[in-house]
Amino acid sequence: MIQWCCSQRTQAGECGIRERLAQCQDQSSRHAAELRDFKNKMLPLLEVAEKEREALRTEADSILGRVDRLEREVDYLETQNPVVPCVEVDEKVTGGPGTKSKGRRNEKYDMLTDCSYTISQVRSMKILKRFGGPAGLWTKDPLGPAEKIYVLDGTQNDTAFVFPRLRDFSLSMATRKASRVRVPFPWVGTGQLVYGGFLYYARRPPGGPGGGGELENTLQLIKFHLANRTVVDSSVFPAEGLIPPYGLTADTYIDLAADEEGLWAVYATREDDRHLCLAKLDPQTLDTEQQWDTPCPRENAEAAFVICGTLYVVYNTRPASRARIQCSFDASGTLTPERAALPYFPRRYGAHASLRYNPRERQLYAWDDGYQIVYKLEMRKKEEEV
């Protein structure tokens, strides 16, 4: 009797398992059929979506092509119908009797090298990244290690970033790769320069601009040794009544530049508040060797740089539009304004807060609304026709 009961229970359990397995198989079959139906419904929709995506991609490529052609046509029209250079030929710009000067003024500059190149065209640009605020400076040392990058963020700061190479600066967490160099006195504006292992910059001395006193509207140039992190020399810049040289860059009072000939300074004074001045500096002593009153207007100027002894001034509008080199001044007298090219810069974000020329690479390092940009330059001999 007991054995019979057990046999009945075993058969009942096996029947229950078989029923559940059958139910699972039925459910799996139904799910598979539903998936097949869903796939069959989705395939036509996916094909339609893929066709629409390809059509949109083709339309976008066509629009980009038309925009590119339009920009090339605009560039061609600008080349064929250039604006009049911002040079006032009939007005003689001279310094007044109250100007202090350590060097010769408005005399022809005797070139130290055989450099005889001028800009023909700003060929292309590379937007590297966005770092820091809207105003700042990034550059290389034309006489130092070819890979090092120096970044100075802001118009009043005391800490510079030094990156071992460009690749490190381009990283998203770039500051982890950088060493920090703190200077003893904050810089003013975006006119700093790295040259021969030194950081040259302007600071406000006691009684400087806005401070009243004996040194009202003067600035002090600092020569800072980057490796030793010490100030090796300083000098009050020999010009009274300094004002910002660029009408669109109000925080910069002295803009330092380097080229194949050495160290230069771009500035302006109240004595002639309409035009820029240029000075040749001794990088060893910071003495002013020569000074020039240039015909380049301050109005709508945003930045400048020097190549082979020639000052190139970049102009823009407010609000920012497309920048253009619209005035040049050759201290040696070789390149006349009429024979100088007036190239436009490729379109970018806003206005240049700083431009630094690297004579070793023949490139410009630009700071544009927080974006770091490299411009490649096409050069020609000064004697060649435009």
mmCIF file of C-alpha atoms in Angstrom:
data_model
loop_
_atom_site.group_PDB
_atom_site.id
_atom_site.type_symbol
_atom_site.label_atom_id
_atom_site.label_comp_id
_atom_site.label_asym_id
_atom_site.label_seq_id
_atom_site.Cartn_x
_atom_site.Cartn_y
_atom_site.Cartn_z
ATOM 1 C CA MET A 1 0.000 0.000 0.000
ATOM 2 C CA ILE A 2 2.796 2.424 0.943
ATOM 3 C CA GLN A 3 4.753 1.653 -2.208
ATOM 4 C CA TRP A 4 1.689 2.327 -4.339
ATOM 5 C CA CYS A 5 1.130 5.720 -2.730
ATOM 6 C CA CYS A 6 4.731 6.679 -3.315
ATOM 7 C CA SER A 7 4.511 5.653 -6.936
ATOM 8 C CA GLN A 8 1.400 7.784 -7.369
ATOM 9 C CA ARG A 9 3.123 10.819 -5.843
ATOM 10 C CA THR A 10 6.184 10.404 -8.072
ATOM 11 C CA GLN A 11 4.068 10.206 -11.202
ATOM 12 C CA ALA A 12 2.117 13.291 -10.117
ATOM 13 C CA GLY A 13 5.365 15.239 -9.555
ATOM 14 C CA GLU A 14 6.757 14.255 -12.903
ATOM 15 C CA CYS A 15 3.502 15.283 -14.546
ATOM 16 C CA GLY A 16 3.712 18.690 -12.845
ATOM 17 C CA ILE A 17 7.262 19.239 -14.050
ATOM 18 C CA ARG A 18 6.328 18.239 -17.572
ATOM 19 C CA GLU A 19 3.429 20.680 -17.491
ATOM 20 C CA ARG A 20 5.631 23.533 -16.321
ATOM 21 C CA LEU A 21 8.239 22.731 -18.966
ATOM 22 C CA ALA A 22 5.540 22.734 -21.587
ATOM 23 C CA GLN A 23 4.302 26.101 -20.351
ATOM 24 C CA CYS A 24 7.856 27.521 -20.499
ATOM 25 C CA GLN A 25 8.264 26.212 -24.028
ATOM 26 C CA ASP A 26 4.968 27.799 -25.047
ATOM 27 C CA GLN A 27 5.962 31.106 -23.497
ATOM 28 C CA SER A 28 9.388 30.995 -25.186
ATOM 29 C CA SER A 29 7.733 30.268 -28.514
ATOM 30 C CA ARG A 30 5.355 33.186 -28.050
ATOM 31 C CA HIS A 31 8.230 35.535 -27.069
ATOM 32 C CA ALA A 32 10.263 34.418 -30.075
ATOM 33 C CA ALA A 33 7.299 35.020 -32.352
ATOM 34 C CA GLU A 34 6.735 38.474 -30.817
ATOM 35 C CA LEU A 35 10.430 39.340 -31.292
ATOM 36 C CA ARG A 36 10.250 38.231 -34.927
ATOM 37 C CA ASP A 37 7.160 40.351 -35.445
ATOM 38 C CA PHE A 38 8.845 43.346 -33.743
ATOM 39 C CA LYS A 39 11.980 42.898 -35.843
ATOM 40 C CA ASN A 40 9.931 42.678 -39.009
ATOM 41 C CA LYS A 41 8.162 45.898 -38.064
ATOM 42 C CA MET A 42 11.381 47.760 -37.079
ATOM 43 C CA LEU A 43 13.504 46.830 -40.107
ATOM 44 C CA PRO A 44 11.563 49.024 -42.551
ATOM 45 C CA LEU A 45 11.621 51.885 -40.044
ATOM 46 C CA LEU A 46 15.396 51.548 -39.579
ATOM 47 C CA GLU A 47 15.884 51.531 -43.329
ATOM 48 C CA VAL A 48 13.836 54.721 -43.632
ATOM 49 C CA ALA A 49 15.806 56.354 -40.774
ATOM 50 C CA GLU A 50 19.119 55.384 -42.391
ATOM 51 C CA LYS A 51 18.019 56.888 -45.702
ATOM 52 C CA GLU A 52 16.940 60.093 -43.957
ATOM 53 C CA ARG A 53 20.259 60.271 -42.111
ATOM 54 C CA GLU A 54 22.194 59.881 -45.346
ATOM 55 C CA ALA A 55 20.058 62.575 -46.945
ATOM 56 C CA LEU A 56 20.702 64.937 -44.028
ATOM 57 C CA ARG A 57 24.426 64.175 -44.159
ATOM 58 C CA THR A 58 24.513 64.894 -47.897
ATOM 59 C CA GLU A 59 22.604 68.141 -47.371
ATOM 60 C CA ALA A 60 24.957 69.197 -44.544
ATOM 61 C CA ASP A 61 28.021 68.464 -46.702
ATOM 62 C CA SER A 62 26.474 70.506 -49.491
ATOM 63 C CA ILE A 63 25.818 73.435 -47.135
ATOM 64 C CA LEU A 64 29.375 73.293 -45.771
ATOM 65 C CA GLY A 65 30.711 73.275 -49.306
ATOM 66 C CA ARG A 66 28.637 76.338 -50.219
ATOM 67 C CA VAL A 67 29.766 78.163 -47.061
ATOM 68 C CA ASP A 68 33.388 77.331 -47.832
ATOM 69 C CA ARG A 69 33.027 78.605 -51.395
ATOM 70 C CA LEU A 70 31.336 81.774 -50.108
ATOM 71 C CA GLU A 71 34.183 82.463 -47.660
ATOM 72 C CA ARG A 72 36.735 81.947 -50.431
ATOM 73 C CA GLU A 73 34.821 84.379 -52.629
ATOM 74 C CA VAL A 74 34.692 86.928 -49.780
ATOM 75 C CA ASP A 75 38.444 86.532 -49.263
ATOM 76 C CA TYR A 76 38.987 87.059 -52.986
ATOM 77 C CA LEU A 77 36.814 90.180 -53.033
ATOM 78 C CA GLU A 78 38.632 91.553 -49.995
ATOM 79 C CA THR A 79 41.935 90.944 -51.749
ATOM 80 C CA GLN A 80 40.757 92.617 -54.945
ATOM 81 C CA ASN A 81 39.233 95.568 -53.084
ATOM 82 C CA PRO A 82 41.523 96.191 -50.120
ATOM 83 C CA VAL A 83 40.711 98.820 -47.568
ATOM 84 C CA VAL A 84 42.828 101.924 -47.394
ATOM 85 C CA PRO A 85 45.764 101.487 -45.001
ATOM 86 C CA CYS A 86 45.398 103.242 -41.664
ATOM 87 C CA VAL A 87 48.359 105.497 -42.437
ATOM 88 C CA GLU A 88 48.131 109.253 -42.363
ATOM 89 C CA VAL A 89 50.814 110.120 -44.907
ATOM 90 C CA ASP A 90 50.242 113.863 -44.879
ATOM 91 C CA GLU A 91 50.462 114.248 -41.132
ATOM 92 C CA LYS A 92 53.932 114.223 -39.639
ATOM 93 C CA VAL A 93 54.002 112.560 -36.255
ATOM 94 C CA THR A 94 56.714 113.902 -34.004
ATOM 95 C CA GLY A 95 57.520 113.831 -30.340
ATOM 96 C CA GLY A 96 57.206 116.952 -28.187
ATOM 97 C CA PRO A 97 59.827 118.699 -26.148
ATOM 98 C CA GLY A 98 58.685 117.110 -22.906
ATOM 99 C CA THR A 99 59.407 113.512 -23.972
ATOM 100 C CA LYS A 100 62.027 111.635 -22.009
ATOM 101 C CA SER A 101 64.194 109.283 -24.027
ATOM 102 C CA LYS A 102 67.301 107.229 -23.373
ATOM 103 C CA GLY A 103 67.911 106.472 -27.047
ATOM 104 C CA ARG A 104 67.826 108.079 -30.458
ATOM 105 C CA ARG A 105 64.397 109.078 -31.689
ATOM 106 C CA ASN A 106 62.927 108.670 -35.180
ATOM 107 C CA GLU A 107 66.259 107.750 -36.756
ATOM 108 C CA LYS A 108 66.604 104.981 -39.297
ATOM 109 C CA TYR A 109 67.197 101.603 -37.679
ATOM 110 C CA ASP A 110 70.354 99.752 -38.692
ATOM 111 C CA MET A 111 69.504 96.070 -39.003
ATOM 112 C CA LEU A 112 71.604 93.676 -36.940
ATOM 113 C CA THR A 113 70.779 90.670 -39.119
ATOM 114 C CA ASP A 114 70.124 90.027 -42.804
ATOM 115 C CA CYS A 115 66.434 89.440 -42.098
ATOM 116 C CA SER A 116 64.453 90.914 -44.994
ATOM 117 C CA TYR A 117 61.078 89.169 -44.869
ATOM 118 C CA THR A 118 57.579 90.565 -44.544
ATOM 119 C CA ILE A 119 54.158 88.967 -44.210
ATOM 120 C CA SER A 120 52.441 87.962 -47.426
ATOM 121 C CA GLN A 121 49.467 86.135 -45.968
ATOM 122 C CA VAL A 122 48.108 84.587 -42.779
ATOM 123 C CA ARG A 123 47.756 81.109 -44.222
ATOM 124 C CA SER A 124 45.912 79.039 -41.648
ATOM 125 C CA MET A 125 45.083 78.638 -38.024
ATOM 126 C CA LYS A 126 44.936 75.846 -35.476
ATOM 127 C CA ILE A 127 42.631 76.264 -32.494
ATOM 128 C CA LEU A 128 44.393 74.328 -29.757
ATOM 129 C CA LYS A 129 42.030 74.581 -26.784
ATOM 130 C CA ARG A 130 40.316 76.918 -24.331
ATOM 131 C CA PHE A 131 42.220 77.733 -21.166
ATOM 132 C CA GLY A 132 41.727 80.528 -18.671
ATOM 133 C CA GLY A 133 39.893 83.813 -19.009
ATOM 134 C CA PRO A 134 39.132 86.050 -21.998
ATOM 135 C CA ALA A 135 42.499 87.865 -21.766
ATOM 136 C CA GLY A 136 45.922 86.286 -21.418
ATOM 137 C CA LEU A 137 49.054 85.231 -23.245
ATOM 138 C CA TRP A 138 50.679 81.984 -24.337
ATOM 139 C CA THR A 139 54.010 81.723 -26.073
ATOM 140 C CA LYS A 140 57.319 79.949 -26.587
ATOM 141 C CA ASP A 141 60.837 81.174 -25.923
ATOM 142 C CA PRO A 142 62.405 81.794 -29.372
ATOM 143 C CA LEU A 143 65.862 81.368 -27.826
ATOM 144 C CA GLY A 144 65.010 78.592 -25.360
ATOM 145 C CA PRO A 145 63.815 74.974 -25.520
ATOM 146 C CA ALA A 146 61.699 74.550 -28.634
ATOM 147 C CA GLU A 147 58.970 72.506 -26.905
ATOM 148 C CA LYS A 148 58.217 74.488 -23.734
ATOM 149 C CA ILE A 149 54.945 76.404 -23.526
ATOM 150 C CA TYR A 150 54.469 79.424 -21.249
ATOM 151 C CA VAL A 151 50.943 80.483 -20.282
ATOM 152 C CA LEU A 152 50.074 83.701 -18.430
ATOM 153 C CA ASP A 153 46.367 83.949 -17.686
ATOM 154 C CA GLY A 154 44.737 87.272 -16.896
ATOM 155 C CA THR A 155 45.755 90.926 -16.994
ATOM 156 C CA GLN A 156 46.776 91.168 -13.314
ATOM 157 C CA ASN A 157 48.327 87.986 -12.001
ATOM 158 C CA ASP A 158 51.559 86.724 -10.476
ATOM 159 C CA THR A 159 51.677 83.028 -11.461
ATOM 160 C CA ALA A 160 52.727 81.628 -14.838
ATOM 161 C CA PHE A 161 52.249 78.044 -16.048
ATOM 162 C CA VAL A 162 55.123 76.256 -17.785
ATOM 163 C CA PHE A 163 54.325 73.107 -19.787
ATOM 164 C CA PRO A 164 57.055 70.694 -20.955
ATOM 165 C CA ARG A 165 55.556 70.424 -24.440
ATOM 166 C CA LEU A 166 52.548 71.426 -26.513
ATOM 167 C CA ARG A 167 50.971 67.986 -26.152
ATOM 168 C CA ASP A 168 50.863 68.382 -22.364
ATOM 169 C CA PHE A 169 49.167 71.762 -22.643
ATOM 170 C CA SER A 170 46.520 70.342 -25.010
ATOM 171 C CA LEU A 171 45.347 67.763 -22.424
ATOM 172 C CA SER A 172 42.010 68.290 -20.702
ATOM 173 C CA MET A 173 43.677 68.328 -17.263
ATOM 174 C CA ALA A 174 46.636 70.350 -18.476
ATOM 175 C CA THR A 175 47.561 72.036 -15.191
ATOM 176 C CA ARG A 176 48.607 68.692 -13.724
ATOM 177 C CA LYS A 177 51.489 68.598 -16.201
ATOM 178 C CA ALA A 178 52.534 72.213 -15.603
ATOM 179 C CA SER A 179 54.980 73.768 -13.212
ATOM 180 C CA ARG A 180 53.985 77.064 -11.623
ATOM 181 C CA VAL A 181 56.303 80.058 -11.555
ATOM 182 C CA ARG A 182 55.351 82.890 -9.243
ATOM 183 C CA VAL A 183 56.758 86.350 -9.902
ATOM 184 C CA PRO A 184 57.388 88.831 -7.060
ATOM 185 C CA PHE A 185 55.241 91.582 -8.586
ATOM 186 C CA PRO A 186 51.995 91.079 -10.530
ATOM 187 C CA TRP A 187 52.127 91.879 -14.234
ATOM 188 C CA VAL A 188 49.894 94.453 -15.929
ATOM 189 C CA GLY A 189 47.992 93.702 -19.132
ATOM 190 C CA THR A 190 48.972 91.066 -21.703
ATOM 191 C CA GLY A 191 52.268 92.555 -22.901
ATOM 192 C CA GLN A 192 54.603 89.998 -21.344
ATOM 193 C CA LEU A 193 57.395 88.240 -23.225
ATOM 194 C CA VAL A 194 59.539 85.129 -22.685
ATOM 195 C CA TYR A 195 62.943 85.621 -24.282
ATOM 196 C CA GLY A 196 66.281 83.910 -23.668
ATOM 197 C CA GLY A 197 65.181 82.217 -20.453
ATOM 198 C CA PHE A 198 63.773 85.418 -18.942
ATOM 199 C CA LEU A 199 60.256 86.683 -18.431
ATOM 200 C CA TYR A 200 59.985 90.366 -19.321
ATOM 201 C CA TYR A 201 56.901 92.167 -18.082
ATOM 202 C CA ALA A 202 55.548 95.517 -16.922
ATOM 203 C CA ARG A 203 54.410 96.272 -13.393
ATOM 204 C CA ARG A 204 52.992 99.285 -11.668
ATOM 205 C CA PRO A 205 55.601 100.817 -9.377
ATOM 206 C CA PRO A 206 54.515 102.729 -6.257
ATOM 207 C CA GLY A 207 52.932 105.899 -7.575
ATOM 208 C CA GLY A 208 52.382 104.300 -11.017
ATOM 209 C CA PRO A 209 49.231 104.515 -13.173
ATOM 210 C CA GLY A 210 46.287 105.296 -10.974
ATOM 211 C CA GLY A 211 48.479 105.598 -7.881
ATOM 212 C CA GLY A 212 49.407 109.264 -8.073
ATOM 213 C CA GLY A 213 52.764 110.592 -7.021
ATOM 214 C CA GLU A 214 56.000 111.202 -8.838
ATOM 215 C CA LEU A 215 55.699 108.219 -11.211
ATOM 216 C CA GLU A 216 52.161 108.954 -12.355
ATOM 217 C CA ASN A 217 51.359 107.075 -15.608
ATOM 218 C CA THR A 218 54.685 105.252 -15.761
ATOM 219 C CA LEU A 219 55.454 101.546 -15.689
ATOM 220 C CA GLN A 220 58.434 99.554 -14.537
ATOM 221 C CA LEU A 221 59.919 96.812 -16.717
ATOM 222 C CA ILE A 222 60.967 93.650 -14.887
ATOM 223 C CA LYS A 223 63.467 91.060 -16.110
ATOM 224 C CA PHE A 224 62.769 87.820 -14.258
ATOM 225 C CA HIS A 225 65.018 84.744 -14.476
ATOM 226 C CA LEU A 226 62.656 81.787 -14.967
ATOM 227 C CA ALA A 227 65.117 79.093 -13.855
ATOM 228 C CA ASN A 228 66.471 80.874 -10.767
ATOM 229 C CA ARG A 229 63.144 82.601 -10.094
ATOM 230 C CA THR A 230 64.786 85.889 -9.257
ATOM 231 C CA VAL A 231 64.551 89.454 -10.559
ATOM 232 C CA VAL A 232 67.848 90.220 -12.285
ATOM 233 C CA ASP A 233 67.063 93.747 -13.495
ATOM 234 C CA SER A 234 64.360 96.414 -13.594
ATOM 235 C CA SER A 235 63.921 99.815 -15.176
ATOM 236 C CA VAL A 236 61.282 102.527 -15.292
ATOM 237 C CA PHE A 237 60.160 102.790 -18.889
ATOM 238 C CA PRO A 238 61.373 106.174 -20.239
ATOM 239 C CA ALA A 239 58.040 107.605 -21.368
ATOM 240 C CA GLU A 240 55.685 109.898 -19.492
ATOM 241 C CA GLY A 241 51.915 109.790 -19.600
ATOM 242 C CA LEU A 242 51.585 106.207 -20.800
ATOM 243 C CA ILE A 243 48.190 105.208 -22.165
ATOM 244 C CA PRO A 244 47.023 101.854 -23.627
ATOM 245 C CA PRO A 245 48.460 101.603 -27.155
ATOM 246 C CA TYR A 246 45.544 99.511 -28.426
ATOM 247 C CA GLY A 247 42.092 101.022 -28.402
ATOM 248 C CA LEU A 248 40.489 97.567 -28.011
ATOM 249 C CA THR A 249 42.875 96.255 -25.325
ATOM 250 C CA ALA A 250 42.543 98.722 -22.486
ATOM 251 C CA ASP A 251 44.533 96.814 -19.837
ATOM 252 C CA THR A 252 47.853 96.720 -21.720
ATOM 253 C CA TYR A 253 50.168 99.754 -21.425
ATOM 254 C CA ILE A 254 53.418 98.281 -22.796
ATOM 255 C CA ASP A 255 53.396 95.408 -25.284
ATOM 256 C CA LEU A 256 56.741 93.630 -25.530
ATOM 257 C CA ALA A 257 57.719 91.797 -28.707
ATOM 258 C CA ALA A 258 60.649 89.751 -30.013
ATOM 259 C CA ASP A 259 61.787 89.110 -33.556
ATOM 260 C CA GLU A 260 64.963 88.240 -35.439
ATOM 261 C CA GLU A 261 66.442 91.591 -34.340
ATOM 262 C CA GLY A 262 65.822 91.290 -30.605
ATOM 263 C CA LEU A 263 63.518 92.969 -28.107
ATOM 264 C CA TRP A 264 60.929 95.688 -28.838
ATOM 265 C CA ALA A 265 58.224 97.612 -26.989
ATOM 266 C CA VAL A 266 54.966 99.004 -28.354
ATOM 267 C CA TYR A 267 53.407 101.839 -26.344
ATOM 268 C CA ALA A 268 51.566 105.160 -26.552
ATOM 269 C CA THR A 269 51.610 108.440 -24.606
ATOM 270 C CA ARG A 270 49.265 111.330 -23.995
ATOM 271 C CA GLU A 271 51.592 113.571 -25.964
ATOM 272 C CA ASP A 272 50.254 111.995 -29.145
ATOM 273 C CA ASP A 273 47.244 109.983 -28.045
ATOM 274 C CA ARG A 274 46.294 109.032 -31.604
ATOM 275 C CA HIS A 275 49.288 106.932 -32.695
ATOM 276 C CA LEU A 276 51.514 104.098 -31.533
ATOM 277 C CA CYS A 277 55.153 104.404 -30.572
ATOM 278 C CA LEU A 278 57.867 101.776 -31.036
ATOM 279 C CA ALA A 279 61.064 101.313 -29.024
ATOM 280 C CA LYS A 280 64.078 99.020 -29.432
ATOM 281 C CA LEU A 281 65.245 97.652 -26.087
ATOM 282 C CA ASP A 282 68.495 96.128 -24.919
ATOM 283 C CA PRO A 283 67.494 92.712 -23.532
ATOM 284 C CA GLN A 284 70.501 92.689 -21.207
ATOM 285 C CA THR A 285 70.049 96.058 -19.498
ATOM 286 C CA LEU A 286 66.463 97.043 -20.453
ATOM 287 C CA ASP A 287 67.839 100.340 -21.799
ATOM 288 C CA THR A 288 65.931 101.993 -24.635
ATOM 289 C CA GLU A 289 68.248 102.148 -27.655
ATOM 290 C CA GLN A 290 65.929 103.849 -30.153
ATOM 291 C CA GLN A 291 62.366 105.180 -30.292
ATOM 292 C CA TRP A 292 59.997 105.930 -33.145
ATOM 293 C CA ASP A 293 56.684 107.742 -33.532
ATOM 294 C CA THR A 294 54.743 105.557 -35.957
ATOM 295 C CA PRO A 295 51.835 106.574 -38.227
ATOM 296 C CA CYS A 296 49.732 103.635 -36.962
ATOM 297 C CA PRO A 297 46.521 104.784 -35.217
ATOM 298 C CA ARG A 298 45.496 103.577 -31.770
ATOM 299 C CA GLU A 299 41.803 103.590 -32.643
ATOM 300 C CA ASN A 300 40.400 100.076 -33.205
ATOM 301 C CA ALA A 301 43.860 98.511 -32.726
ATOM 302 C CA GLU A 302 43.726 95.233 -30.815
ATOM 303 C CA ALA A 303 47.294 93.842 -30.907
ATOM 304 C CA ALA A 304 50.642 94.080 -32.703
ATOM 305 C CA PHE A 305 53.875 92.188 -33.303
ATOM 306 C CA VAL A 306 57.278 92.746 -34.932
ATOM 307 C CA ILE A 307 58.960 90.762 -37.736
ATOM 308 C CA CYS A 308 62.381 91.680 -39.175
ATOM 309 C CA GLY A 309 62.223 95.135 -37.641
ATOM 310 C CA THR A 310 58.730 95.893 -38.968
ATOM 311 C CA LEU A 311 55.790 96.603 -36.689
ATOM 312 C CA TYR A 312 52.467 95.070 -37.786
ATOM 313 C CA VAL A 313 49.324 96.412 -36.134
ATOM 314 C CA VAL A 314 46.128 94.349 -36.133
ATOM 315 C CA TYR A 315 42.782 96.149 -36.181
ATOM 316 C CA ASN A 316 39.252 95.055 -35.427
ATOM 317 C CA THR A 317 35.905 96.577 -34.524
ATOM 318 C CA ARG A 318 33.751 96.717 -31.433
ATOM 319 C CA PRO A 319 31.859 94.382 -31.283
ATOM 320 C CA ALA A 320 34.554 92.047 -32.557
ATOM 321 C CA SER A 321 34.481 91.114 -36.231
ATOM 322 C CA ARG A 322 37.292 89.979 -38.541
ATOM 323 C CA ALA A 323 40.813 91.139 -37.685
ATOM 324 C CA ARG A 324 43.202 92.547 -40.270
ATOM 325 C CA ILE A 325 46.740 93.896 -40.413
ATOM 326 C CA GLN A 326 45.951 97.419 -41.537
ATOM 327 C CA CYS A 327 49.121 99.333 -40.678
ATOM 328 C CA SER A 328 52.828 98.517 -40.743
ATOM 329 C CA PHE A 329 55.921 100.527 -39.838
ATOM 330 C CA ASP A 330 59.403 99.435 -40.893
ATOM 331 C CA ALA A 331 61.983 101.024 -38.589
ATOM 332 C CA SER A 332 64.708 100.438 -41.188
ATOM 333 C CA GLY A 333 62.727 102.168 -43.943
ATOM 334 C CA THR A 334 63.017 99.219 -46.341
ATOM 335 C CA LEU A 335 59.300 98.389 -46.522
ATOM 336 C CA THR A 336 57.009 101.283 -47.433
ATOM 337 C CA PRO A 337 53.331 101.218 -46.372
ATOM 338 C CA GLU A 338 52.236 101.178 -50.010
ATOM 339 C CA ARG A 339 54.103 97.914 -50.662
ATOM 340 C CA ALA A 340 53.070 96.163 -47.469
ATOM 341 C CA ALA A 341 50.421 93.438 -47.613
ATOM 342 C CA LEU A 342 47.288 93.923 -45.518
ATOM 343 C CA PRO A 343 46.107 90.350 -44.904
ATOM 344 C CA TYR A 344 43.015 89.280 -42.999
ATOM 345 C CA PHE A 345 43.118 86.707 -40.225
ATOM 346 C CA PRO A 346 41.020 83.544 -40.548
ATOM 347 C CA ARG A 347 37.684 83.787 -38.788
ATOM 348 C CA ARG A 348 37.647 82.838 -35.126
ATOM 349 C CA TYR A 349 35.883 83.766 -31.885
ATOM 350 C CA GLY A 350 36.304 87.438 -30.997
ATOM 351 C CA ALA A 351 39.294 89.770 -30.677
ATOM 352 C CA HIS A 352 42.958 89.060 -29.968
ATOM 353 C CA ALA A 353 44.019 89.850 -26.421
ATOM 354 C CA SER A 354 47.643 89.124 -27.399
ATOM 355 C CA LEU A 355 49.768 88.020 -30.353
ATOM 356 C CA ARG A 356 53.297 86.612 -30.010
ATOM 357 C CA TYR A 357 55.545 86.011 -32.997
ATOM 358 C CA ASN A 358 58.035 83.147 -32.853
ATOM 359 C CA PRO A 359 60.883 83.873 -35.316
ATOM 360 C CA ARG A 360 62.139 80.300 -35.081
ATOM 361 C CA GLU A 361 58.833 78.870 -36.312
ATOM 362 C CA ARG A 362 57.433 81.903 -38.177
ATOM 363 C CA GLN A 363 54.158 81.442 -36.366
ATOM 364 C CA LEU A 364 51.906 83.615 -34.248
ATOM 365 C CA TYR A 365 50.609 82.461 -30.868
ATOM 366 C CA ALA A 366 47.281 84.170 -30.215
ATOM 367 C CA TRP A 367 44.918 84.436 -27.237
ATOM 368 C CA ASP A 368 41.349 84.980 -28.421
ATOM 369 C CA ASP A 369 38.542 85.134 -25.835
ATOM 370 C CA GLY A 370 40.170 82.345 -23.814
ATOM 371 C CA TYR A 371 41.030 80.230 -26.879
ATOM 372 C CA GLN A 372 44.668 79.508 -27.721
ATOM 373 C CA ILE A 373 45.335 79.704 -31.472
ATOM 374 C CA VAL A 374 48.380 79.184 -33.712
ATOM 375 C CA TYR A 375 48.582 81.134 -36.989
ATOM 376 C CA LYS A 376 50.941 80.052 -39.750
ATOM 377 C CA LEU A 377 52.438 82.863 -41.817
ATOM 378 C CA GLU A 378 53.410 82.995 -45.465
ATOM 379 C CA MET A 379 56.415 85.282 -45.976
ATOM 380 C CA ARG A 380 58.030 87.093 -48.907
ATOM 381 C CA LYS A 381 61.045 89.352 -49.428
ATOM 382 C CA LYS A 382 60.478 93.022 -48.596
ATOM 383 C CA GLU A 383 61.740 93.987 -52.044
ATOM 384 C CA GLU A 384 59.177 91.837 -53.867
ATOM 385 C CA GLU A 385 56.003 93.406 -55.205
ATOM 386 C CA VAL A 386 52.727 92.681 -53.452
#
